[in-house]
């Protein structure tokens, strides 16, 4: 598979690199970033931690703002960050920030015009890791985490594919998208008016009926402007209680929805994943 290196920066003894490639799944060119820790030198394979970003973000936000490289270097874990949606002049878009480019919601769209490109679920689940594992010194031991829309995506991917991920975590995830404005808008556009199909992309509903478990960690800021209307962590808590899901959900007074919050607790998340990836 042909990929093009766009940038490379040495960081804490490892390398942060940015690439583009043509995605067959998304029918467009895509960009991703990868941080390879120093343990990956000389072709030594390291476990993989996939990061999914939130609305309006690209592959760059996490790598530049989360302060994750130093801990990843110490733990010997690679971090891969895809873009949040298909991109390109012929890719469908919307004027609003919460639909279209930058807002793929990690679903496989079934409705025109979105279904021509918007298949981020399949891209993150299959195409991207297949590429990563074929090109880089990265093993098939995977965990996944994300923020907001990306937290929703990470939880959904892990719960629908429990044998594929060692662990999952999220910062401020959209926990019950079928019952919040962001989710209702995106799911109506991408999946159609039949709300029965929406349930496969709602982490609270998936957690409630889960019978196979992936260890899960969620952190939520109590000063988050989106907490009540959009995020609804209480739905996750209720679902975990009903199914016995191994969820740890921490609430943090004073923290908002920003990368200041993520950077404050990224160390705990990296240690959580490393523990499970290195079992």
XYZ file of C-alpha atoms in Angstrom:
279
model
C 0.000 0.000 0.000
C 1.439 3.361 -1.041
C 1.705 5.993 1.660
C 3.390 9.399 1.567
C 5.331 10.847 4.476
C 4.286 14.475 5.023
C 6.325 15.348 8.105
C 8.602 13.816 10.754
C 9.698 15.182 14.122
C 11.859 13.532 16.747
C 10.129 13.561 20.121
C 11.292 12.041 23.453
C 13.610 9.649 21.642
C 10.889 8.449 19.271
C 9.345 9.863 16.108
C 6.114 11.658 15.350
C 5.277 11.215 11.678
C 2.379 12.297 9.493
C 1.284 10.395 6.394
C -1.287 10.464 3.622
C -2.670 7.490 1.732
C -5.591 6.627 -0.510
C -8.387 4.938 1.396
C -10.427 2.376 -0.509
C -12.945 2.311 2.324
C -13.545 6.065 2.266
C -12.963 6.569 -1.457
C -10.623 9.515 -0.889
C -7.135 10.423 0.288
C -6.719 10.352 4.063
C -4.152 11.596 6.543
C -3.026 10.075 9.817
C -0.329 10.666 12.423
C 1.720 8.082 14.270
C 4.015 8.360 17.246
C 6.607 5.567 17.343
C 8.354 5.300 20.723
C 12.118 4.646 20.930
C 11.403 0.958 21.620
C 10.238 0.642 17.990
C 13.749 1.308 16.692
C 15.380 -1.406 14.582
C 12.017 -2.903 13.715
C 11.037 -4.013 17.213
C 7.237 -4.279 17.287
C 5.316 -2.302 19.909
C 1.603 -2.404 20.839
C -0.784 0.113 19.285
C -3.065 2.674 20.879
C -5.557 4.295 18.497
C -6.800 7.803 19.294
C -10.085 9.175 17.885
C -10.546 12.947 18.046
C -13.691 15.023 18.419
C -15.726 17.404 16.303
C -13.762 19.835 14.077
C -10.434 18.134 14.865
C -7.876 16.487 12.582
C -5.017 14.075 13.242
C -2.972 17.004 14.561
C -4.888 18.120 17.649
C -4.042 15.225 19.937
C -0.423 14.913 18.875
C 0.256 18.609 19.469
C -1.877 19.321 22.540
C -2.280 16.186 24.658
C 1.327 15.949 25.935
C 1.250 12.188 25.388
C 4.621 11.550 23.717
C 6.795 11.421 26.832
C 4.630 8.857 28.593
C 4.167 6.821 25.413
C 7.958 6.774 25.029
C 8.407 5.538 28.590
C 5.730 2.854 28.202
C 6.788 1.723 24.743
C 3.400 2.223 23.105
C 2.713 3.558 19.599
C -0.116 6.081 19.188
C -2.020 6.355 15.912
C -4.378 9.264 15.256
C -6.552 9.266 12.121
C -8.488 12.233 10.815
C -12.090 12.640 11.986
C -13.752 12.321 8.572
C -13.177 11.860 4.863
C -11.679 14.887 3.107
C -11.540 16.199 -0.443
C -13.313 18.489 -2.886
C -15.824 15.814 -3.909
C -16.638 14.727 -0.350
C -20.089 15.750 0.896
C -20.091 18.493 3.509
C -22.365 20.752 5.527
C -21.999 24.375 6.611
C -22.394 23.462 10.286
C -19.438 22.253 12.350
C -21.260 19.159 13.628
C -21.984 17.450 10.306
C -19.821 16.573 7.320
C -16.090 17.153 7.182
C -14.562 17.011 10.648
C -17.686 15.268 11.946
C -17.678 11.690 10.662
C -19.020 10.288 13.976
C -17.229 6.978 13.318
C -20.260 5.381 11.637
C -20.817 3.719 8.275
C -23.231 6.056 6.514
C -26.099 4.437 4.631
C -27.762 7.576 3.258
C -26.866 9.607 0.161
C -24.763 11.639 -0.358
C -22.842 10.601 2.764
C -22.590 6.880 1.997
C -20.141 7.481 -0.861
C -17.357 8.425 1.567
C -18.444 8.401 5.220
C -17.477 4.927 6.452
C -15.213 5.875 9.330
C -16.261 2.845 11.405
C -14.840 0.406 8.851
C -11.804 2.605 8.249
C -10.778 2.686 11.910
C -11.701 -0.946 12.554
C -10.050 -2.551 9.538
C -8.300 -0.505 6.870
C -6.166 1.748 9.051
C -4.826 -0.972 11.415
C -4.148 -3.248 8.445
C -2.055 -0.474 6.912
C -0.290 0.363 10.181
C 0.603 -3.246 10.940
C 1.895 -3.872 7.410
C 4.122 -0.775 7.212
C 5.302 0.066 10.750
C 6.869 -1.919 13.626
C 3.487 -2.117 15.361
C 1.905 -5.329 16.615
C -1.701 -6.486 16.437
C -2.198 -5.848 20.166
C -4.524 -2.839 20.063
C -6.357 -0.541 22.435
C -8.462 2.482 21.578
C -9.397 5.806 23.178
C -10.810 9.182 22.218
C -12.425 12.489 23.134
C -16.040 13.643 22.799
C -17.200 12.391 19.363
C -14.029 10.292 19.371
C -14.822 8.942 22.822
C -18.173 7.824 21.426
C -16.366 6.165 18.516
C -13.827 4.414 20.724
C -16.458 2.991 23.068
C -18.648 1.796 20.197
C -15.765 0.145 18.335
C -14.539 -1.638 21.465
C -17.930 -2.874 22.587
C -18.900 -4.118 19.128
C -15.510 -5.813 18.675
C -14.416 -7.014 22.124
C -11.893 -9.478 20.744
C -10.057 -6.806 18.799
C -9.133 -4.401 21.607
C -7.390 -4.970 24.932
C -8.894 -1.875 26.563
C -10.890 1.282 25.828
C -11.022 4.729 27.378
C -12.623 8.078 26.712
C -12.499 11.696 27.734
C -15.924 13.387 27.825
C -17.582 10.941 25.406
C -20.946 11.464 23.734
C -22.362 8.598 25.761
C -25.967 8.406 24.545
C -25.995 9.899 21.004
C -29.498 8.703 20.140
C -30.755 11.084 22.850
C -28.673 14.241 22.320
C -28.722 16.996 19.665
C -25.317 16.160 18.157
C -26.165 12.495 17.807
C -29.708 12.963 16.516
C -28.525 15.362 13.805
C -25.613 13.198 12.655
C -27.464 9.878 12.812
C -30.461 11.241 10.906
C -28.179 12.454 8.120
C -25.825 9.473 7.978
C -28.147 6.582 8.935
C -31.632 7.811 8.042
C -34.915 8.291 9.855
C -35.207 4.665 11.024
C -33.868 4.989 14.539
C -33.516 1.207 14.965
C -30.190 1.381 13.122
C -28.920 4.068 15.484
C -28.671 1.676 18.438
C -25.572 -0.015 16.972
C -23.691 3.261 17.439
C -24.847 4.149 20.958
C -22.337 3.109 23.625
C -24.859 3.236 26.470
C -27.214 0.849 24.687
C -24.331 -1.424 23.683
C -22.961 -1.455 27.228
C -26.368 -2.281 28.672
C -26.658 -5.492 26.625
C -22.954 -6.457 26.594
C -21.960 -10.017 27.442
C -18.264 -9.742 26.493
C -16.305 -7.020 28.245
C -13.385 -4.765 27.363
C -11.936 -2.920 30.396
C -13.184 0.667 30.151
C -12.073 3.972 31.680
C -13.947 7.273 31.260
C -13.036 10.706 32.608
C -15.518 13.565 32.606
C -15.073 17.205 33.625
C -17.832 18.629 35.792
C -17.405 22.132 34.320
C -17.908 20.846 30.757
C -20.325 23.117 28.876
C -21.688 20.099 26.970
C -22.144 17.843 29.989
C -25.913 17.957 30.459
C -27.259 18.385 26.927
C -24.777 16.400 24.828
C -22.592 14.009 26.840
C -24.874 12.308 29.393
C -22.335 10.155 31.314
C -25.088 9.058 33.658
C -26.433 6.881 30.811
C -23.129 5.000 30.715
C -23.115 4.571 34.489
C -26.640 3.141 34.456
C -25.798 0.788 31.587
C -22.667 -0.506 33.302
C -24.602 -1.129 36.496
C -27.243 -3.116 34.615
C -24.839 -5.375 32.709
C -21.976 -5.510 35.210
C -19.656 -3.899 32.702
C -16.122 -3.188 34.062
C -16.392 0.591 33.703
C -14.482 3.120 35.796
C -16.030 6.574 35.360
C -14.300 9.477 37.119
C -15.793 12.943 37.464
C -13.453 15.914 37.936
C -14.579 19.173 39.491
C -13.626 22.330 37.584
C -12.446 20.687 34.349
C -13.983 21.593 30.996
C -14.133 20.007 27.514
C -10.739 21.232 26.317
C -7.331 19.664 25.755
C -6.259 21.137 29.096
C -8.491 18.458 30.610
C -7.075 15.737 28.371
C -3.479 16.714 29.103
C -4.211 16.690 32.830
C -5.215 13.011 32.843
C -3.518 11.561 29.764
C -0.952 9.821 31.953
C -3.590 7.789 33.760
C -5.098 6.715 30.439
C -1.766 5.688 28.941
C -0.875 3.648 32.028
C -4.326 2.029 31.953
C -3.877 0.921 28.355
C -0.245 -0.129 28.763
C -1.233 -2.419 31.620
C -3.692 -4.267 29.379
C -1.582 -4.137 26.213
C 1.387 -5.690 28.000
C -0.525 -8.576 29.593
